Short mmCIF file of C-alpha atoms in Angstrom, two decimals:
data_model
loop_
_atom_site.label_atom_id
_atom_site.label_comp_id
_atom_site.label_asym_id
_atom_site.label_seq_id
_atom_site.Cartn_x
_atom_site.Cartn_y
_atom_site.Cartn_z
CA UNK C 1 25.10 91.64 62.72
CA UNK C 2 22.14 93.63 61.07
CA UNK C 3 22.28 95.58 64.80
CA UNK C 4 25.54 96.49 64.32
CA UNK C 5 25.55 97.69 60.97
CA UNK C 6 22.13 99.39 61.71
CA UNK C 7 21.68 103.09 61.53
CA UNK C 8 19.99 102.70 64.92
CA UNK C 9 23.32 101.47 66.66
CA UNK C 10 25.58 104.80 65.09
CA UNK C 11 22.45 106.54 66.78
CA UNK C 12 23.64 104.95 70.07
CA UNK C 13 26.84 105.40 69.75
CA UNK C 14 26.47 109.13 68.72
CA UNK C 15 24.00 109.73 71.97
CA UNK C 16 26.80 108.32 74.01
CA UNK C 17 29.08 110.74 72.45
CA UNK C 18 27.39 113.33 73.49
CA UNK C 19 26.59 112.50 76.68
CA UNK C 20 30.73 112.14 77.52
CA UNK C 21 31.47 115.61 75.74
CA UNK C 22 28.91 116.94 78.72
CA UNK C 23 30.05 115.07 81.29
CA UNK C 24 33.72 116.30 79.69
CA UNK C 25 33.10 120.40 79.67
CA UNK C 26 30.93 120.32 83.33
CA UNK C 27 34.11 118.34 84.67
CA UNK C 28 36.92 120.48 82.72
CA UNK C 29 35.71 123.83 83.06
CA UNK C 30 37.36 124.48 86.60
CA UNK C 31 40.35 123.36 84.71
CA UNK C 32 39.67 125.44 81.61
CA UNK C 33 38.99 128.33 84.41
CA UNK C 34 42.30 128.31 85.47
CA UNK C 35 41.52 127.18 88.87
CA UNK C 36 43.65 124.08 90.75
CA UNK C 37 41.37 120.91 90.75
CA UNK C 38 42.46 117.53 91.37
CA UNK C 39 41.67 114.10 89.36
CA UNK C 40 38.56 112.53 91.87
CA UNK C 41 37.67 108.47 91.66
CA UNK C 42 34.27 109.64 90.52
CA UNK C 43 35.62 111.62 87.43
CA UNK C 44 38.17 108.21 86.66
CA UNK C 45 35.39 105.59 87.15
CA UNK C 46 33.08 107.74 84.74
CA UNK C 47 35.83 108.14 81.95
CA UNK C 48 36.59 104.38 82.31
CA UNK C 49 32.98 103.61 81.52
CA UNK C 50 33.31 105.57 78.39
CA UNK C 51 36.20 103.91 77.63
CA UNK C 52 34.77 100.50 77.79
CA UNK C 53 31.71 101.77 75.77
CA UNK C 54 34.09 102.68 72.84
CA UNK C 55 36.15 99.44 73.05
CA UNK C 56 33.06 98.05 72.78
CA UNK C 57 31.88 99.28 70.03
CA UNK C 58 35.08 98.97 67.93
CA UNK C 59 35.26 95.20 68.67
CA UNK C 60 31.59 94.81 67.53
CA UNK C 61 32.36 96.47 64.29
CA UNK C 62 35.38 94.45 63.25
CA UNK C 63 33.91 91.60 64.23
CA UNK C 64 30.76 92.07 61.85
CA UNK C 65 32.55 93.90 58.75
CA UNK C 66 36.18 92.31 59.21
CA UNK C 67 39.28 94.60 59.84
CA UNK C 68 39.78 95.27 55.76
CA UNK C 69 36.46 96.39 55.59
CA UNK C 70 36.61 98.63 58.95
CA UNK C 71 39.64 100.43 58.41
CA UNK C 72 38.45 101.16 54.25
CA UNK C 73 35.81 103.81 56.24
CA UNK C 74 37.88 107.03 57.16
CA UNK C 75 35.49 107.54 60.04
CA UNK C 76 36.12 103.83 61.56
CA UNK C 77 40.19 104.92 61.04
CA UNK C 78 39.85 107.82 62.84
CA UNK C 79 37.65 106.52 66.37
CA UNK C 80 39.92 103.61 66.52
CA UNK C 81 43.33 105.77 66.70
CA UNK C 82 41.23 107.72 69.48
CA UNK C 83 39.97 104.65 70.80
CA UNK C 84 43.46 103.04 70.97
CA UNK C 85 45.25 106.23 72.23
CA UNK C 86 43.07 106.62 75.18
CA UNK C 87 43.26 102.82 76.41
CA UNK C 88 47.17 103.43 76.11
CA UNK C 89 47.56 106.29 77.90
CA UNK C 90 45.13 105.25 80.62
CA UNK C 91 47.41 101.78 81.21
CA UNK C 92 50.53 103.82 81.18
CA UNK C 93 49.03 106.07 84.01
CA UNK C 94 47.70 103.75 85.79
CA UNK C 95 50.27 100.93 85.95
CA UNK C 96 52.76 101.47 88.61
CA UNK C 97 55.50 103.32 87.23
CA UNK C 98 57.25 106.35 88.29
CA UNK C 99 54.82 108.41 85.81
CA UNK C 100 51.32 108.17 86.94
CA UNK C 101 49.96 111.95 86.74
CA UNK C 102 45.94 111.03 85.77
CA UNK C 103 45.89 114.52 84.49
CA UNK C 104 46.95 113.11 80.70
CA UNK C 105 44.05 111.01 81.25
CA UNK C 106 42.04 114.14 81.04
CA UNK C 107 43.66 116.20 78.10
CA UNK C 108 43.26 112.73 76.04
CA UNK C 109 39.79 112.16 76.38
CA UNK C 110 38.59 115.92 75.80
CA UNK C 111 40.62 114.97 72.29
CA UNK C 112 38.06 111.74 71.89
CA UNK C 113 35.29 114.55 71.43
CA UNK C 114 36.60 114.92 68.31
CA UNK C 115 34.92 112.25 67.16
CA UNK C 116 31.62 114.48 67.71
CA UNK C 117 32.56 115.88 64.18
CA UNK C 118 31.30 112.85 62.76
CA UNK C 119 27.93 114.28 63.89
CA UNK C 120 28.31 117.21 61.46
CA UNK C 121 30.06 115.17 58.41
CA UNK C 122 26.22 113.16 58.75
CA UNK C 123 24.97 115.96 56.62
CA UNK C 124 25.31 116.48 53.27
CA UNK C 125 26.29 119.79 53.05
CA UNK C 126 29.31 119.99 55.73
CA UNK C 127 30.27 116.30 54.04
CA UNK C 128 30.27 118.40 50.65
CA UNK C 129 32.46 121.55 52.58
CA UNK C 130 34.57 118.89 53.70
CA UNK C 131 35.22 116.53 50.65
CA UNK C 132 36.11 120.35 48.82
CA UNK C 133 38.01 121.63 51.43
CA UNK C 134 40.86 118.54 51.16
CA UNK C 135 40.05 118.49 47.38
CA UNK C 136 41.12 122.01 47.01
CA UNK C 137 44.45 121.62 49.02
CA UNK C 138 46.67 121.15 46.10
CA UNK C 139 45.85 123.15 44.00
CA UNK C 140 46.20 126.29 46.36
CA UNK C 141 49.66 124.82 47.66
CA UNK C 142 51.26 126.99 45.31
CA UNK C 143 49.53 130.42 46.58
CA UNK C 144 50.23 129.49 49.87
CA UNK C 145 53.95 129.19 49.31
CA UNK C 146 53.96 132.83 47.52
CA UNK C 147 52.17 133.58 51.11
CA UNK C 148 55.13 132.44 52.75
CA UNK C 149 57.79 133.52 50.85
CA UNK C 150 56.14 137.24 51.65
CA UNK C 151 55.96 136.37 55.47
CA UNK C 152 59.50 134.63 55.55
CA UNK C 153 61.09 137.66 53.93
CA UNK C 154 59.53 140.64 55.96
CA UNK C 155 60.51 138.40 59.38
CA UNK C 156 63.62 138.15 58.35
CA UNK C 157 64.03 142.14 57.44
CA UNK C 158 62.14 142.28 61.27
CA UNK C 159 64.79 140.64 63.13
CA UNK C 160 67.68 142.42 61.50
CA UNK C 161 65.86 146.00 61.96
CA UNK C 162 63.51 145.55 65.08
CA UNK C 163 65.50 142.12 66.59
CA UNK C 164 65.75 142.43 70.87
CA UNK C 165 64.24 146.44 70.66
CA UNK C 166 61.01 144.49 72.56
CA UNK C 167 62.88 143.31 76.02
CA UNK C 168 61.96 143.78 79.70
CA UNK C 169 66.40 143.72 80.32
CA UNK C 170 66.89 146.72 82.48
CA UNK C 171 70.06 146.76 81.18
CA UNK C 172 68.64 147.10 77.77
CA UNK C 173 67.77 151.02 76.86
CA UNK C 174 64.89 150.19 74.46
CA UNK C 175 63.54 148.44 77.48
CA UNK C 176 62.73 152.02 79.56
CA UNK C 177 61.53 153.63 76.56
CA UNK C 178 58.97 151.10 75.68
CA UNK C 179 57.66 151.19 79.07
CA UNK C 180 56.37 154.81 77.48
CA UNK C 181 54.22 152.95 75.18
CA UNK C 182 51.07 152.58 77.81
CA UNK C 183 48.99 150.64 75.29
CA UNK C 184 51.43 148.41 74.17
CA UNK C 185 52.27 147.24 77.98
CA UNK C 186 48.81 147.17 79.19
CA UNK C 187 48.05 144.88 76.29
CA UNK C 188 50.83 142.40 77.57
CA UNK C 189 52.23 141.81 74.30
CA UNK C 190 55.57 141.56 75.11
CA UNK C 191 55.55 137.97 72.66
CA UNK C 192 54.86 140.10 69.91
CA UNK C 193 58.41 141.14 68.79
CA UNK C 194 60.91 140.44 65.76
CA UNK C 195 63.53 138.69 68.25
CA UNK C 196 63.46 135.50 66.60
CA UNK C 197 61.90 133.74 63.12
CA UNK C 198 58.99 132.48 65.06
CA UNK C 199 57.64 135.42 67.02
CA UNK C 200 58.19 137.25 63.74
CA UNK C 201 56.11 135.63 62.15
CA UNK C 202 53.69 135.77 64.58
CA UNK C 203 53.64 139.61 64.74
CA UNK C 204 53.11 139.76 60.61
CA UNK C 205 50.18 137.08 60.82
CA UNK C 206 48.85 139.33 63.30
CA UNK C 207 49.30 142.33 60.81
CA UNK C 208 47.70 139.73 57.95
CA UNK C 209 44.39 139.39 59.64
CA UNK C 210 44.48 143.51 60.78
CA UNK C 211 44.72 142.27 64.52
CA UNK C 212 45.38 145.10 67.04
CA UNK C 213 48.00 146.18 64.59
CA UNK C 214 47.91 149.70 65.90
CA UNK C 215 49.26 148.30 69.40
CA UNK C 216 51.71 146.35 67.78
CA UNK C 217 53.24 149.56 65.84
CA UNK C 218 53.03 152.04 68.89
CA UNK C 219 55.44 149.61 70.73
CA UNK C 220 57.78 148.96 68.02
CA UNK C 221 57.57 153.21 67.72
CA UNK C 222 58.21 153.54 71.08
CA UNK C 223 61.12 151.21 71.32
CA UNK C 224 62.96 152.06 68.27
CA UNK C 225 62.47 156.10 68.44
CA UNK C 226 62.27 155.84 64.34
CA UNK C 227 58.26 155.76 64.15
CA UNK C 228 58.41 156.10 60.41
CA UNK C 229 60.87 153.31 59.52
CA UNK C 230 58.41 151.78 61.28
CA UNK C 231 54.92 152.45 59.85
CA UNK C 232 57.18 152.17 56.13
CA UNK C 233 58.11 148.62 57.10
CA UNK C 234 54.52 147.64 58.38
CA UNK C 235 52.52 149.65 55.09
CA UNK C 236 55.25 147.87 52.68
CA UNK C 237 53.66 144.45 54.22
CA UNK C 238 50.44 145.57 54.51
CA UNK C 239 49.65 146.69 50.89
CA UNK C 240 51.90 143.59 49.69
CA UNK C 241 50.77 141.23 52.08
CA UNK C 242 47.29 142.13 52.79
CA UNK C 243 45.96 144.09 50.22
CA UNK C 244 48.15 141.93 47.69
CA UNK C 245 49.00 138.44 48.47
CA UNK C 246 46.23 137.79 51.16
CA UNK C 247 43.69 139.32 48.94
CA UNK C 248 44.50 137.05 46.10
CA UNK C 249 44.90 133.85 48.21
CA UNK C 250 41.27 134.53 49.63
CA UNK C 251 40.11 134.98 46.22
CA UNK C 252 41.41 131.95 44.35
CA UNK C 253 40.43 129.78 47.23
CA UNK C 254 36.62 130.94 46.90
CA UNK C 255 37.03 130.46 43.35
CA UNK C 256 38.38 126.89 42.65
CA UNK C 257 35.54 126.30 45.90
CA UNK C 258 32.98 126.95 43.62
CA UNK C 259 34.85 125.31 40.56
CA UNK C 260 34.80 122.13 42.16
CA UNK C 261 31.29 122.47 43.63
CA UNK C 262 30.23 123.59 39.80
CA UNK C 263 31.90 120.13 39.14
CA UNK C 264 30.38 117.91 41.76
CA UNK C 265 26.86 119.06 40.58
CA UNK C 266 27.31 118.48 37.04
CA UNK C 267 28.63 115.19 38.16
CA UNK C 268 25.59 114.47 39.91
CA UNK C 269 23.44 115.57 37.23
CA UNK C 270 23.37 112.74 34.65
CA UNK C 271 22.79 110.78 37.52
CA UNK C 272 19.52 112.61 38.14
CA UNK C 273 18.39 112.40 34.63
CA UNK C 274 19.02 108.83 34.33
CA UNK C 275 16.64 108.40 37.52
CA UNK C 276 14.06 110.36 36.15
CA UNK C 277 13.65 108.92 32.84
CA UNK C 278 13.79 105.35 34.74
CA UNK C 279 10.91 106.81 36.96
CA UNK C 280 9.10 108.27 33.64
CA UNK C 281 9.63 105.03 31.81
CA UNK C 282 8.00 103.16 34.62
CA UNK C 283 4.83 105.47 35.49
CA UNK C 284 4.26 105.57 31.27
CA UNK C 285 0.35 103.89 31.67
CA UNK C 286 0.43 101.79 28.63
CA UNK C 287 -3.30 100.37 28.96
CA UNK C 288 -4.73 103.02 26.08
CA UNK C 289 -1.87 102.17 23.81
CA UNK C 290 -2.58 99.77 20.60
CA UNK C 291 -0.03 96.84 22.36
CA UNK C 292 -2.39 96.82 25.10
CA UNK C 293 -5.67 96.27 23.19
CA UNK C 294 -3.95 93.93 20.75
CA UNK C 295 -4.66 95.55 18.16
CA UNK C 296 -0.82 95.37 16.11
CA UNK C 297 -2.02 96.97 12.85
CA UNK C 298 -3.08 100.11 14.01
CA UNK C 299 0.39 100.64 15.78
CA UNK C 300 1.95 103.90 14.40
CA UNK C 301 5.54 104.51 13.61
CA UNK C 302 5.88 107.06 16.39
CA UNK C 303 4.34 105.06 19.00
CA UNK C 304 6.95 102.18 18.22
CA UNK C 305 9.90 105.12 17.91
CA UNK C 306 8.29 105.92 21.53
CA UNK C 307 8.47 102.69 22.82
#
């Protein structure tokens, strides 16, 4: 039991964890590469030792602390649903059925590496970021649906001015004249177009975070033949968007950051205080004093206001 709940066994487990992200990126990166591979026994028998390893150690915990006690930790919540997700997607595979393409096997356990964050969330400071970071989420809900008001208007304005001028139809005229735009096809970025909600929005987040925004205008220029209803409709959003909205968004978000750290440390203050005067209460050498020597009469009002 002590083993279990031992800092020495997360220590284990967290070696192990590393050791299968390794094994994970040296077996994935063909993959990742864009090259054809094909699921080998070796790279199935070395996942299913993992995956014993992990069921394993999540029967070993609820067996020690109980199952309320195990799922009350966030972190124990969070490797079990991994845990659980990988030994159900490895029976599906595996049992005979008319589904059994290993290569799910492979996206699911490069998402077990997640639990490798629980490496970082160890120390204090990214466990601080973190607890903040969710803390902070309601209170900037509101500034985030200004945000997307802004975004949801100007990609709807897109699609009725720019909607189907990006196009590789022949048939389509905008289609030859945008071939003109050399940067704009070279770039591929023949996704980035106002022919639907979500690709219009994609195009203004692009525009949010100043991404290659010049390519994205000299196709739309291009296409259209209007270059200045063009840059008007991309400076509108950009000194609304960015320069406004964005700007302010970024700004409150630093600011209730620090607000609530300002508040966490004052928390922890009194704490600190309390400590010390326990600490200076116990290290007060009281061999000198009149108590000590017995001698009750000469005892002075401020040493007994002291004491």
């Amino acid at each position: 039991c002590k083993s279990v709940k031992s800092r020495r066994f997360e220590y284990s487990v967290e070696a192990v964890l590393v050791l299968n992200a390794v094994i994970i990126a040296a077996e994935d990166y063909p993959m990742l590469a864009g090259h054809e591979v094909t699921m080998t026994s070796r790279i199935e028998g070395s996942e299913t030792i993992f995956t014993v390893v992990y069921i394993i150690e999540v029967m070993l915990k609820i067996m020690v602390s109980g199952w309320k006690q195990y799922i009350e930790s966030t972190r124990n919540c969070f490797d079990f649903t991994i845990t659980a997700f990988v030994v159900l997607a490895s029976a599906y595979v595996y049992y005979p059925n008319a589904y059994n393409n290993p290569t799910l096997i492979n996206f699911v356990v490069m998402a077990r590496v997640l639990r490798l964050g629980r490496i970082l969330f160890a120390v204090e400071n990214f466990r601080l970021f973190g607890y903040i970071s969710v803390s902070i989420i309601p209170v900037t809900k509101s500034v985030f649906i200004v945000l997307l008001f802004i975004g949801y208007l100007f990609a709807s304005t897109g699609m009725l001015l720019f909607g189907g001028v990006i196009t590789r139809d022949p048939s389509n005229p905008a289609a030859e004249s945008l071939l003109e735009s050399e940067e704009f096809v070279n770039s591929e970025y023949w996704a980035n177009n106002f022919n639907d909600m979500f690709s219009g929005m994609n195009v203004l987040f692009n525009w949010l975070v100043v991404n290659n925004w010049t390519t994205l205008t000299n196709g739309l220029e291009y296409a259209t033949g209007n270059k200045w209803l063009v840059r008007l409709f991309f400076f509108s959003f950009y000194f609304l968007g960015v320069l406004g909205i964005s700007n302010v968004v970024t700004s409150f978000i630093i600011n209730t950051f620090f607000q609530q750290l300002k508040t966490i440390e004052s928390q922890q203050q009194p704490e600190e205080k309390i400590k010390g005067g326990a600490n200076t209460a116990e290290s007060w050498d009281t061999s000198d004093s009149p108590l000590a020597k017995g001698d009750g009469d000469d005892v002075s009002n401020s040493n007994i206001e002291y004491i």
